[in-house]
Each structure stands twice: as C-alpha cells, then as structure tokens.
Tab-separated table of C-alpha atoms in Angstrom:
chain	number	residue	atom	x	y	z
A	1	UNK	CA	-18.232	18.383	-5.578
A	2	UNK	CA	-17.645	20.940	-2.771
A	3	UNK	CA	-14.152	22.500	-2.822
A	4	UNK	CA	-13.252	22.096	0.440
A	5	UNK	CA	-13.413	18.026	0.612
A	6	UNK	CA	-11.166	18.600	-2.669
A	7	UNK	CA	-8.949	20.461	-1.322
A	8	UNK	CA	-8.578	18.043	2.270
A	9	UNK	CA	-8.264	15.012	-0.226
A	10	UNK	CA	-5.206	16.731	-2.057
A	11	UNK	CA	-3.604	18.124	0.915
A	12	UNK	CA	-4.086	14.325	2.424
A	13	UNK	CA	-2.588	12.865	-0.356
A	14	UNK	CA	0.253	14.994	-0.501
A	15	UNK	CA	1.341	15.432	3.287
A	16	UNK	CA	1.051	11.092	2.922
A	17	UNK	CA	2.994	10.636	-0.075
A	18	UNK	CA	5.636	13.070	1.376
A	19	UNK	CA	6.068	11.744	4.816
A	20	UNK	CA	6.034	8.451	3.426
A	21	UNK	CA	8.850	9.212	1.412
A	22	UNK	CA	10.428	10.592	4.368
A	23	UNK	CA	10.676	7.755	6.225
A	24	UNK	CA	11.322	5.432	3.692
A	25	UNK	CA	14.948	7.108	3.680
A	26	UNK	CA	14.800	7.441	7.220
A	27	UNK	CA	14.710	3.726	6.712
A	28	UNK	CA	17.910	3.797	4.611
A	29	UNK	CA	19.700	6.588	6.914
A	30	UNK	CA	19.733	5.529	10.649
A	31	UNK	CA	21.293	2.412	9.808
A	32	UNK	CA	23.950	3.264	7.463
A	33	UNK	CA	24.801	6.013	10.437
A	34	UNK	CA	24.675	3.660	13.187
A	35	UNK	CA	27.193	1.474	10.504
A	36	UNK	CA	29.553	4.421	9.966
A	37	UNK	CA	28.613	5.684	6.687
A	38	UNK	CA	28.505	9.403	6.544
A	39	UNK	CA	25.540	10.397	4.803
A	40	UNK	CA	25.790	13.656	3.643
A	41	UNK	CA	22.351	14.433	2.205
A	42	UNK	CA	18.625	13.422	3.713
A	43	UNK	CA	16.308	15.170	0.718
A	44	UNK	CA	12.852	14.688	0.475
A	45	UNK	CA	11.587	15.528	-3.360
A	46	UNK	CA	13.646	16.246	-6.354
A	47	UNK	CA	14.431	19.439	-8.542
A	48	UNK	CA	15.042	22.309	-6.668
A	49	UNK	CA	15.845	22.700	-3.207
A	50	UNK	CA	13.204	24.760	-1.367
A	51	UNK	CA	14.420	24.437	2.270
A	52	UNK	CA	17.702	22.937	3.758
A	53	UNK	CA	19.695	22.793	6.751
A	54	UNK	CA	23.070	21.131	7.891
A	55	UNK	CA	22.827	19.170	11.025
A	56	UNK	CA	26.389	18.089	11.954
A	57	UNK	CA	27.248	16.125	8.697
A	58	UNK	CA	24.221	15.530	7.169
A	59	UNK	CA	22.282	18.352	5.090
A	60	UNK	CA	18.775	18.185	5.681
A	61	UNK	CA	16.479	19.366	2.782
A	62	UNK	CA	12.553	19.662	1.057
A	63	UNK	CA	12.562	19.818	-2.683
A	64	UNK	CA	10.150	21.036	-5.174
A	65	UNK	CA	8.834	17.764	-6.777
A	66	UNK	CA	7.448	15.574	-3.655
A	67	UNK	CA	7.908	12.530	-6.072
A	68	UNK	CA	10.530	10.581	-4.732
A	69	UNK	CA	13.779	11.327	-1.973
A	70	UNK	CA	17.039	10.237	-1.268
A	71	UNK	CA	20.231	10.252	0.759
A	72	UNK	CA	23.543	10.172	-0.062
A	73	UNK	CA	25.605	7.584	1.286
A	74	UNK	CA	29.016	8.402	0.644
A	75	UNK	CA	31.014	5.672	-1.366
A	76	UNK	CA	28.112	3.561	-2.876
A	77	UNK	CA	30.116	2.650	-5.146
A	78	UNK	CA	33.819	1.269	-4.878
A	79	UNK	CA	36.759	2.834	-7.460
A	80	UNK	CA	37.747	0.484	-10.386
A	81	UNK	CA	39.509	-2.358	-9.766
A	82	UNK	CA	43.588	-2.733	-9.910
A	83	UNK	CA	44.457	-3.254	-13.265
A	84	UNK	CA	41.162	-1.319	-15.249
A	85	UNK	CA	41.852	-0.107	-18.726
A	86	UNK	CA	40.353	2.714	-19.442
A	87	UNK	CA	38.144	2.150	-22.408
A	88	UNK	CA	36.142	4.124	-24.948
A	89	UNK	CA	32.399	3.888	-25.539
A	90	UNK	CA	28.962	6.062	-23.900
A	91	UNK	CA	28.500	3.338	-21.580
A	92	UNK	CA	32.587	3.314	-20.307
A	93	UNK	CA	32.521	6.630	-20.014
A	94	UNK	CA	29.174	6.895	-18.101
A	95	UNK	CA	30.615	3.817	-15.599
A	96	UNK	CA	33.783	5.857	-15.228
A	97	UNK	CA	32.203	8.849	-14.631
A	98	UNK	CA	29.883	7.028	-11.577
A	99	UNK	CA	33.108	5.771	-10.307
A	100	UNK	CA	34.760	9.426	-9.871
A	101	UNK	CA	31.982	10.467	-8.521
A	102	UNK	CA	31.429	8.066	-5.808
A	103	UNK	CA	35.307	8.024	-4.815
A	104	UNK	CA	35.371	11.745	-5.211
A	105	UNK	CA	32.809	12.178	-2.337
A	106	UNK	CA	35.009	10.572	0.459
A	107	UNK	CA	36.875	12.862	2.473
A	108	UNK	CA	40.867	11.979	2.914
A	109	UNK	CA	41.233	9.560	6.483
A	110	UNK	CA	37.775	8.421	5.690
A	111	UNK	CA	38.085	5.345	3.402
A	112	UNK	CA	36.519	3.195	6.067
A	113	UNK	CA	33.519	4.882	5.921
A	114	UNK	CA	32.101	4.508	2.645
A	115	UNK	CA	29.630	2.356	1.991
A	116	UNK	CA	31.240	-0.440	-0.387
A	117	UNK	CA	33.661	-1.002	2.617
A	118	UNK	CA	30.147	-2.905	4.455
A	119	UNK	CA	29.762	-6.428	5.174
A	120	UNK	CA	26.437	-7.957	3.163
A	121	UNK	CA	24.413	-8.222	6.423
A	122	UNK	CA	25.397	-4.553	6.694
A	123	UNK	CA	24.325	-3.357	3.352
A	124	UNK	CA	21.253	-5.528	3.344
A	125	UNK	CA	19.982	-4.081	6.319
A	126	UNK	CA	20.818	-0.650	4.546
A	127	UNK	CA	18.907	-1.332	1.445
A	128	UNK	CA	16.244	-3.282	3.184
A	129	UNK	CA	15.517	-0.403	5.659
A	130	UNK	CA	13.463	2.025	3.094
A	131	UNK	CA	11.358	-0.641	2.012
A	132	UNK	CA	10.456	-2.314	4.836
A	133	UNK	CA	9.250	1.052	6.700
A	134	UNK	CA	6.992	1.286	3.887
A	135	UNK	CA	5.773	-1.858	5.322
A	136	UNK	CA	5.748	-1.339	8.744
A	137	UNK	CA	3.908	2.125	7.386
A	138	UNK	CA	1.083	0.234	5.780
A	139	UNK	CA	0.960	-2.395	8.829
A	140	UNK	CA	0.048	0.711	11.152
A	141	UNK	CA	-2.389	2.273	8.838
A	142	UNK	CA	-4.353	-1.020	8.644
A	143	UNK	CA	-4.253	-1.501	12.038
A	144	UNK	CA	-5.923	2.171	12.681
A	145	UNK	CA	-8.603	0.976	10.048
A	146	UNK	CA	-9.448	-2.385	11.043
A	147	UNK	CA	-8.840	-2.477	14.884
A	148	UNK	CA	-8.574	0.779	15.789
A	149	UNK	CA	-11.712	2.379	13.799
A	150	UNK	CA	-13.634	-0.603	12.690
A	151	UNK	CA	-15.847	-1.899	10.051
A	152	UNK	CA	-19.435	-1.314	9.592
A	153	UNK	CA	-21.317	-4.685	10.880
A	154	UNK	CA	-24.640	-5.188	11.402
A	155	UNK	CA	-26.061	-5.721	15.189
A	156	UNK	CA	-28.788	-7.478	16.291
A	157	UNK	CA	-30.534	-4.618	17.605
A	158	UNK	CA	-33.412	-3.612	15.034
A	159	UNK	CA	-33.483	-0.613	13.037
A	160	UNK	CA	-36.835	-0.169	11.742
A	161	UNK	CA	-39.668	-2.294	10.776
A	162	UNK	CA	-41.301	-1.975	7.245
A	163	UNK	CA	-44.886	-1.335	7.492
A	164	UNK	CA	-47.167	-4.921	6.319
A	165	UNK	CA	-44.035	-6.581	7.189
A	166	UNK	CA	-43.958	-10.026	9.440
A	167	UNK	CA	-42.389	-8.348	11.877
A	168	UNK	CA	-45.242	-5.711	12.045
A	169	UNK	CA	-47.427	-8.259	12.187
A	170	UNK	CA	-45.325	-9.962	14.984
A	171	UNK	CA	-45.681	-7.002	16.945
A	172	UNK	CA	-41.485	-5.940	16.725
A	173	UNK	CA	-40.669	-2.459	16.770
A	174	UNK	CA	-36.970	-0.395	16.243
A	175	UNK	CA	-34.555	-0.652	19.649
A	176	UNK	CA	-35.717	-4.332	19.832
A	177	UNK	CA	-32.599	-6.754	20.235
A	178	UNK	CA	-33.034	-10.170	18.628
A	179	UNK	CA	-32.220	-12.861	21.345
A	180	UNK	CA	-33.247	-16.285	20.255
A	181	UNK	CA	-35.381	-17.401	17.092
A	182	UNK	CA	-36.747	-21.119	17.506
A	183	UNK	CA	-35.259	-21.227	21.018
A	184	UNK	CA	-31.432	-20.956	19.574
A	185	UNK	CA	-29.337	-17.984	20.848
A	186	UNK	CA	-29.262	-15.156	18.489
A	187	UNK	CA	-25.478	-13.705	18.838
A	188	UNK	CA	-25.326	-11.975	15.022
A	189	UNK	CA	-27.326	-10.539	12.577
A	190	UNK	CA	-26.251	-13.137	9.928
A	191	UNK	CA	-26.913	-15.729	11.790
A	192	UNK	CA	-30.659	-14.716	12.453
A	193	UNK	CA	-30.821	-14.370	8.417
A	194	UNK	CA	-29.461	-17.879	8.133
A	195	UNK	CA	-32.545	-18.974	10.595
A	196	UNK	CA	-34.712	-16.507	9.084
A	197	UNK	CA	-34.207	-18.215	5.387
A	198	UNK	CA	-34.821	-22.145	6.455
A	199	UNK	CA	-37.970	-21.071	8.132
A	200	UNK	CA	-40.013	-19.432	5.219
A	201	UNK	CA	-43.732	-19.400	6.047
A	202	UNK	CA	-43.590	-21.491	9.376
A	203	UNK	CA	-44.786	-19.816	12.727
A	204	UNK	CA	-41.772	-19.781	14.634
A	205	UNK	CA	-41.147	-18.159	19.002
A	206	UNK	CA	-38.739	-15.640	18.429
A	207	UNK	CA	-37.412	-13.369	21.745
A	208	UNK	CA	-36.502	-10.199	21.918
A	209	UNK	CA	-35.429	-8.092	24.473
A	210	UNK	CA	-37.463	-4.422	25.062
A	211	UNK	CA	-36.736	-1.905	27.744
A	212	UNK	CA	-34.814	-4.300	29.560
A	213	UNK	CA	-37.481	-7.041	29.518
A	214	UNK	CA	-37.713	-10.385	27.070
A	215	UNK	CA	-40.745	-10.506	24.750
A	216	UNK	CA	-41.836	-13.366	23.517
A	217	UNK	CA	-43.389	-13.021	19.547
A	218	UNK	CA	-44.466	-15.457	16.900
A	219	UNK	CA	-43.204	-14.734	13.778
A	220	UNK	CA	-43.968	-16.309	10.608
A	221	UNK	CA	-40.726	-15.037	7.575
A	222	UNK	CA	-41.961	-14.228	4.273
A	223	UNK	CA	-41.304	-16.388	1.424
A	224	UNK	CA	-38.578	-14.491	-0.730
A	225	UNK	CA	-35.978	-13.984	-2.789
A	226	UNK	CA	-33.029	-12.516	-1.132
A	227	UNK	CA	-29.510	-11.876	-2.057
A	228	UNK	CA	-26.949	-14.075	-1.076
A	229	UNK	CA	-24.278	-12.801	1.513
A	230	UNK	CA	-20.915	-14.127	2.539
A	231	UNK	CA	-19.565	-14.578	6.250
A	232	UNK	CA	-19.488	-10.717	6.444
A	233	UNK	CA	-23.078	-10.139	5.186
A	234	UNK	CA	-21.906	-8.528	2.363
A	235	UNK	CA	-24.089	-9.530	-0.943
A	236	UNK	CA	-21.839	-12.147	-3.324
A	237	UNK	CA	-22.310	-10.559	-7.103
A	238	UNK	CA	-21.521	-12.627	-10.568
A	239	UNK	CA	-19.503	-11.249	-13.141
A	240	UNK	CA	-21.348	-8.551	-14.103
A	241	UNK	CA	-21.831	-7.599	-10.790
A	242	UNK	CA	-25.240	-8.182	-10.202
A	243	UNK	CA	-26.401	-9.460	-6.422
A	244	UNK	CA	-26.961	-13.198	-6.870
A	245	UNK	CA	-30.281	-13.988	-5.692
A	246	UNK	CA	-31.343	-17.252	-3.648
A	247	UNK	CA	-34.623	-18.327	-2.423
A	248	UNK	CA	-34.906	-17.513	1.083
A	249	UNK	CA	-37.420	-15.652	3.392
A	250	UNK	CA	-37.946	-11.969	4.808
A	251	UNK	CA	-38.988	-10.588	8.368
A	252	UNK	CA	-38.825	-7.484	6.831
A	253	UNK	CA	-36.606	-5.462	9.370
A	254	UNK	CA	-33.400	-3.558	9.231
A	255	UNK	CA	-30.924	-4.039	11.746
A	256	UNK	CA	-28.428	-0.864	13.356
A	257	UNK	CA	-24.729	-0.978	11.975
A	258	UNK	CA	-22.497	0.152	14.221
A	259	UNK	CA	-18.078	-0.164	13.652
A	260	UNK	CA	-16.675	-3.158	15.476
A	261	UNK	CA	-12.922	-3.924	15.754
A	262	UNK	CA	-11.995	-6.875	13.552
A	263	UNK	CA	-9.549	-9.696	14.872
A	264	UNK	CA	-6.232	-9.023	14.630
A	265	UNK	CA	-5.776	-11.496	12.159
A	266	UNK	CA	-7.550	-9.323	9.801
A	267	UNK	CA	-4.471	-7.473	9.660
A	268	UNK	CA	-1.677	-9.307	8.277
A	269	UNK	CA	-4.620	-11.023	6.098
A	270	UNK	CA	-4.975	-7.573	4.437
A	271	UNK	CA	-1.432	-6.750	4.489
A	272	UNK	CA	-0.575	-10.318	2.312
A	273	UNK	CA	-3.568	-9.620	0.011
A	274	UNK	CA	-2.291	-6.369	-1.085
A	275	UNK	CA	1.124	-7.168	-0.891
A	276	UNK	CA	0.251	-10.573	-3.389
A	277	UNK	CA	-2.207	-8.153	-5.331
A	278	UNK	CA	0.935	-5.951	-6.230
A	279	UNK	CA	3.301	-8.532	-6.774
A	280	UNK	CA	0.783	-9.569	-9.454
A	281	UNK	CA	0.306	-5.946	-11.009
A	282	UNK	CA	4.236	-5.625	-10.944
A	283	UNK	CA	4.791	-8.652	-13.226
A	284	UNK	CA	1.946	-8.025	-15.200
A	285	UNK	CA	2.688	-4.329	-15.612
A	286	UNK	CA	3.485	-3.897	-19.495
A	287	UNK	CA	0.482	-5.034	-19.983
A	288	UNK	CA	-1.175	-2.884	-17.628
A	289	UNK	CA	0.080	-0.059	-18.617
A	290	UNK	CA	-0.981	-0.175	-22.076
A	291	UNK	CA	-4.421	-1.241	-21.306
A	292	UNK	CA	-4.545	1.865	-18.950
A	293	UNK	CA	-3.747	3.937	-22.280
A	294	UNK	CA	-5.821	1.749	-24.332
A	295	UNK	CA	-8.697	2.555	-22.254
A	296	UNK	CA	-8.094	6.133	-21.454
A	297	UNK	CA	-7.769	6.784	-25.283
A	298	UNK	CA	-10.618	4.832	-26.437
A	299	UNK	CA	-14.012	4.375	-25.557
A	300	UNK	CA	-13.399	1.466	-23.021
A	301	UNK	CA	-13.990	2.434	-19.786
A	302	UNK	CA	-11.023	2.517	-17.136
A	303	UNK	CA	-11.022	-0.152	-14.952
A	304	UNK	CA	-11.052	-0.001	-10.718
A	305	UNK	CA	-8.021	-2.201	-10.810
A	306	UNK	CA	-6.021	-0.291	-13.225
A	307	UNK	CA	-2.274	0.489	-12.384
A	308	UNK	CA	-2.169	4.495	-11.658
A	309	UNK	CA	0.349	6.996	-11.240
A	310	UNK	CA	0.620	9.713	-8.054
A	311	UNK	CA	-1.763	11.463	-9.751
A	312	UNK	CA	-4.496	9.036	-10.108
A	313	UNK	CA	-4.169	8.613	-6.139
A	314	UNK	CA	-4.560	12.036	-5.894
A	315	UNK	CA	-7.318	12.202	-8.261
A	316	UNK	CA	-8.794	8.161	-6.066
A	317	UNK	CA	-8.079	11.161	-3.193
A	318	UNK	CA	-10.477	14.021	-4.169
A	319	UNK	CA	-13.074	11.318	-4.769
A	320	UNK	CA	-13.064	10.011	-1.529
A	321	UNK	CA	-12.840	12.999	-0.161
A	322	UNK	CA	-16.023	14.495	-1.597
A	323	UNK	CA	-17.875	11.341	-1.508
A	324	UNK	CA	-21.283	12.669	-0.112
A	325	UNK	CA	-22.734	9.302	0.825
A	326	UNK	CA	-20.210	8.378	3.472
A	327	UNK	CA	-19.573	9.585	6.574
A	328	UNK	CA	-16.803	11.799	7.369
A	329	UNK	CA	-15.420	8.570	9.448
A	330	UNK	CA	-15.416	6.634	6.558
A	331	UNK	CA	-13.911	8.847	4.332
A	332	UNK	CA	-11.280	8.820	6.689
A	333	UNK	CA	-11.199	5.255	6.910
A	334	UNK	CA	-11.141	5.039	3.066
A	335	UNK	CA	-8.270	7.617	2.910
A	336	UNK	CA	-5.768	5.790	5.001
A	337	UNK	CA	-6.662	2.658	3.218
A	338	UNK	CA	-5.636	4.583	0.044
A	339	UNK	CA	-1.954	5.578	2.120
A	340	UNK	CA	-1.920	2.195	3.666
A	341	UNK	CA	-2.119	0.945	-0.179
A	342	UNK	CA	0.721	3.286	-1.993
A	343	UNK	CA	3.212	2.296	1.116
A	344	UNK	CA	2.634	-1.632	-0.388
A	345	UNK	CA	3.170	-0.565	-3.827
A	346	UNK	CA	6.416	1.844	-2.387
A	347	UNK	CA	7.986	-1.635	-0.437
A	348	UNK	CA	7.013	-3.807	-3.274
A	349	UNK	CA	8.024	-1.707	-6.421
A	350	UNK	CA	11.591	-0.974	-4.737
A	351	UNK	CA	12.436	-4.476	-4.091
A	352	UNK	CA	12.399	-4.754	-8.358
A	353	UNK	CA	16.108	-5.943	-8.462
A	354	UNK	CA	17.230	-3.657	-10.674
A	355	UNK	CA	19.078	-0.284	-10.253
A	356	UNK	CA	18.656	2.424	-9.057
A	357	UNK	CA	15.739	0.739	-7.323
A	358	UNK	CA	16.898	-0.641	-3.430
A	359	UNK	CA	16.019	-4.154	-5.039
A	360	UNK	CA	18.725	-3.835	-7.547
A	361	UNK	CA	21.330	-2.930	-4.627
A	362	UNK	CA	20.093	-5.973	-2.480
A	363	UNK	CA	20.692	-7.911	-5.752
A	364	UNK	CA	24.910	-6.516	-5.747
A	365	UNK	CA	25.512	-7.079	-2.053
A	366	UNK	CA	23.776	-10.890	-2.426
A	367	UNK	CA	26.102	-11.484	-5.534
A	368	UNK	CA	29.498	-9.907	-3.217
A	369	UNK	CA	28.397	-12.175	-0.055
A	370	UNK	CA	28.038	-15.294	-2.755
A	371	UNK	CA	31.273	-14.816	-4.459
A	372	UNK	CA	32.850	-14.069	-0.650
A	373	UNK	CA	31.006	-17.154	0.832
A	374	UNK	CA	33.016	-19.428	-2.034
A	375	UNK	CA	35.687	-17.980	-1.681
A	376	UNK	CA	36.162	-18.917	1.509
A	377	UNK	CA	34.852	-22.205	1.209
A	378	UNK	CA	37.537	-22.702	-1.240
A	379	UNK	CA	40.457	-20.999	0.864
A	380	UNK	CA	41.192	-18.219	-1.683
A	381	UNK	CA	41.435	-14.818	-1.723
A	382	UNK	CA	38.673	-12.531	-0.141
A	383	UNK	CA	37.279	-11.031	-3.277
A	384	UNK	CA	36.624	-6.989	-3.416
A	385	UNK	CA	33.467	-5.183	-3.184
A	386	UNK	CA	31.269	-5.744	-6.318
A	387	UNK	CA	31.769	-3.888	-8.890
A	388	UNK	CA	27.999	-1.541	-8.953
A	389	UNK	CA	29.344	0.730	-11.004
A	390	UNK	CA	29.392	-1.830	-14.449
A	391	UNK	CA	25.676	-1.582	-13.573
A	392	UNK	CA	25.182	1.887	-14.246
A	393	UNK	CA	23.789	1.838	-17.805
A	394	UNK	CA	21.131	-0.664	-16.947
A	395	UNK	CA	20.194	1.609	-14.307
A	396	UNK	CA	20.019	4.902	-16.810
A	397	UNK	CA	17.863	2.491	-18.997
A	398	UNK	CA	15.479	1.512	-15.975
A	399	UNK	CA	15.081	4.907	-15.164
A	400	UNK	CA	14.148	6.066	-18.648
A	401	UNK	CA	11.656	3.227	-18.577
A	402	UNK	CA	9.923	4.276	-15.554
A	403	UNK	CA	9.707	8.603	-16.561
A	404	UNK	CA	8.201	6.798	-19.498
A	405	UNK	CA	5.618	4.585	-17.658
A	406	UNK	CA	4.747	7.290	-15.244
A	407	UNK	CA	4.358	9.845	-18.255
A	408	UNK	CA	1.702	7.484	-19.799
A	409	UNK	CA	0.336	6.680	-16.220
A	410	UNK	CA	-0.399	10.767	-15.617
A	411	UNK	CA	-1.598	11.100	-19.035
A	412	UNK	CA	-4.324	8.464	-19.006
A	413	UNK	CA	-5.040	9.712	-15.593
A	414	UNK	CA	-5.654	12.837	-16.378
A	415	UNK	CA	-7.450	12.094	-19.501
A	416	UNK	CA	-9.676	9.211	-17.884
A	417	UNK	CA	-9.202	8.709	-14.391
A	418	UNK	CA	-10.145	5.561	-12.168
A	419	UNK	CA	-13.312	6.024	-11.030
A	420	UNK	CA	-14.019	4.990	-7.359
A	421	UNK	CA	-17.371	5.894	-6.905
C-alpha cells in the first residue's frame, strides 16, 4: 500500500471523528445557552489541553486525546437535600464529593442558572441535542452518498461485446443502447436480463439505437447458467458466499455503469438499517466483544461485522483509502459511509441510559418529570430536582467498563484487524 492513500485515510478519519465530536457538544451547548445555563467549558478531546481560548464565559479548547469532548454545564447536579446525613463509606464520600463540586461551580447571584434548576422538556432537549446531531450528521453524509454522488448501476448502453458471442453474431457492437427486445421497451439493464433469461435459444427482434438511428437485429441468447441478481443487479450469494447460480441465457455483452442518484427513500432506509444494526450490536455487545478477542487471539478469522474500537475505523480507514481497485470517487464514497456509520454508533451508544452517557441523564430528568407529573396529579408538594448525584458510583463503574471494552477493542484491533477488502 502506497503511503500517501494511508496517510489521507488517517487524516480522514481523524479530522471526522474530531469534528464529529465537536458538534455533538455543540449539540449539548447552544441549547443549554439559549436556556440560561452558563457553560463554562466547550473541549474537544481529553488529557491535556493543547489550545484554548475564553470567549465571553465559555473557554474554548482542543485536547490531546481526540477520543471523546465535553462541556461543562454549570450545576448538573443539585446540592443534597435538606435534612442529608453525612455518612461514611467510598461510595458516600465519592457522591459527596460530586455534590461539592457541582454546587461549588456556581457563581454567588447565579443559582438560577444551573442546570438542575431546568424544567424536563428543558433538560431533555439538553441531553438529546449531542446525540441527535450525530444523527442529523449521519443523515447528511448519506444523503451526499446516495443522492448526491450515486451508486454504480448498470445502463442500457453496451459496453463491449465478447467475441463468438450472440451478440457478435447479431451484429451489436459497444455505444449501442438497448431499446426494445421482443417488441417490449427496454428502460434497464435488469430488465433486458430478465427478457434475456426466458428467451434461451429462441430468435428474438431486438432494437437498438446507433448513431442516432434504430437498428433492428435478431438475436438468439445462449443457453446458460448465470448468477442470480436481486432488484439492484447485484449477484444473491448462500452462506458461504458463493454466487447462486440459475439456469438462464447469455447475449454475451457488458453494459456501461455509470452513478445514478437513488430515491430519496433510500435514505432514511439506510439510516434505520444502521441505526437497527447497532441497536442489535449494543445489546449483544458482551458477547461481541469477546468473540472479537476470541478471534483476534486465536486462529479464527475476524469477522466484517465485528464490533471495533476508533482504531479499527482508522485501521477500516487506511484500507479504503489504499484500495487500488476503486476509484478515487468511490473511495470517497466508501469513506463517508465509514463517518456516516461511527455518527450512528455515537447517537446510538449515548442514548445507553446509564451515566455518564447522555442516555443515563435523559433517564434522571424522565424519573424528576414522573415524580413531578404525580405530584401534581395528587395536589402535593412539587418535588426537588432528582437527586444525580446518588448515581455517581454506577457511573464510575460504567466508565471502568467501557476503558475496559475499548482496551480489548484496540488490542484485538491491532493484533487482527477487520479486514474490508
């Protein structure tokens, strides 16, 4: 593999994982501002801080480790409630110590502000907002592919013509454009093979249209086996991935591919598939995650569909980048396919309900708005802002789970990546 496709693929990678992150919390920011909450960080990484700047309230920063961001919304958390005994124990101490540092950050005058002091439409639209640009990210990106670039489809305009073929014999040559067989119109290439196949060995008019002028030929298809395709023209393949052959017949032409727009259907299609194909991964992940280190430790290949970390998509990156048989169109078309796929996984993974993930904080403001909602119903008291802090050691446990999972992840993809090609 050249080095400079290598390079491109990891710079692509990189420049879309990061700006995806960015907006993700530009998802989160704008409106907790536009609500009032000061936010007094916008970082884009972790670790160190390589660049920042302070625009009005908000510091603005890049970080050394582009895997993951944040802002700060001041007062995520609200202090303990009247009455709180302090008590002893790790877990106390580590829900005390998220409490102090949550009521610590709001500036005197400035109570209203903080983000506890929300409605639940407010602070779902606040936790919602990361995700969902991931969303709208991936909705864009698929739109570029599909309607904006196009797929390779096959026109009705032919190619070439293989030498002793029946369409040598017929007299067809390349720039010819199929326009009936038997008298029916001939608007797409897999329709013609669909005509082609029910008329094996029969002498049949077929039209064609050459330098502007129709052409009358008589063509008789060669008896054949031929793979089966589906409404694409794609060839259907069994389980081990072999074309599945049917009886059929053969002019013995190619036609020219050219990239067509698909409907715009195609889009949200695409969009639920992944989004369902994720969904699936995520609940099945445990197990996914030790069959990725099953395989990359053993002599079992690694699967295409295995789960991977950021740098397996750097490594599914490189690949794509350097893949010599496709054009540099399609490599492009393949790369923001990759993109279009992490934002999915980004919008998906963070609506886990469980903290520190967003899901986890939609989870708290559903359970405030509940208790609020019967509370009301009932005619009591308007209950306080949940209490997210008494979550805090399930979310130091979450996030020691998922180092761990994406330790193994880089591991096995280091050790056996997913192969693409």
């Amino acid at each position: 593999m050249d080095i400079l496709p290598a390079v491109v693929g990891i710079v692509v990678v990189v420049l879309g994982i990061l700006v995806s992150i960015a907006l993700h919390e530009v998802g989160h920011m704008v409106p907790a501002k536009k609500f009032g909450v000061r936010v007094s960080e916008y970082m884009v990484g972790f670790g160190p801080t390589l660049w920042s700047r302070r625009k009005g309230e908000t510091e603005y920063g890049l970080k050394a480790i582009p895997l993951g961001g944040y802002v700060r919304l001041v007062g995520m958390m609200p202090p303990a409630p009247a009455g709180t005994r302090p008590r002893d124990g790790f877990f106390s101490r580590i829900v005390a110590d998220a409490r102090d540092a949550s009521v610590s950050e709001i500036r005197p005058g400035e109570e209203h502000r903080a983000f506890y002091q929300l409605s639940t439409p407010k602070k779902l639209v606040v936790m919602l907002g990361g995700p969902v640009m991931n969303l709208v990210i991936a909705v864009v990106l698929l739109a570029v592919v599909f309607l904006g670039i196009g797929m390779p489809a096959a026109t009705t305009t032919v190619e070439s013509v293989g030498d002793d073929s029946a369409a040598a014999s017929a007299g067809m040559l390349p720039g010819d454009e199929v326009v009936s067989f038997d008298g029916a119109p001939v608007e797409e290439w897999t329709q013609l093979v669909g005509m082609v196949n029910d008329r094996a060995g029969e002498t049949v008019e077929m039209v064609v249209e050459r330098d502007g002028e129709q052409v009358a030929l008589e063509v008789t298809p060669t008896p054949a086996e031929r793979p089966l395709t589906d409404d694409q023209g794609y060839a259907v393949t069994d389980d081990a991935g072999e074309p599945v052959m049917i009886d059929g017949a053969l002019l013995g032409v190619t036609s020219e591919v050219e990239r067509q727009p698909l409907p715009v259907s195609t889009v949200p299609e695409a969009v639920w598939l992944q989004v369902s194909g994720t969904a699936e991964a995520i609940v099945t992940l445990p197990v996914r995650v030790y069959d990725a280190a099953y395989q990359a430790f053993t002599d079992e290949p690694r699967s295409q569909d295995s789960v991977m970390s950021v740098v397996g998509v750097g490594r599914a990156a490189v690949d794509t980048a350097g893949a010599d048989d496709y054009t540099v169109i399609a490599r492009v078309q393949l790369m923001l396919m990759l993109l279009a796929s992490l934002n999915i996984a980004l919008f998906m993974f963070n609506l886990i309900p469980l903290l520190p993930l967003d899901g986890g904080h939609v989870v708290n403001a559903l359970y405030e708005g509940a208790k609020r909602t019967v509370a009301r119903v009932r005619g009591a008291e308007r209950p306080g802002p949940a209490d997210v802090a008494r979550m805090m050691p399930v979310a130091y446990v979450v996030f020691v789970l998922l180092i761990g999972v994406g330790a193994v992840l880089m591991v096995a993809d280091v050790v056996d990546p997913v192969r693409l090609f």
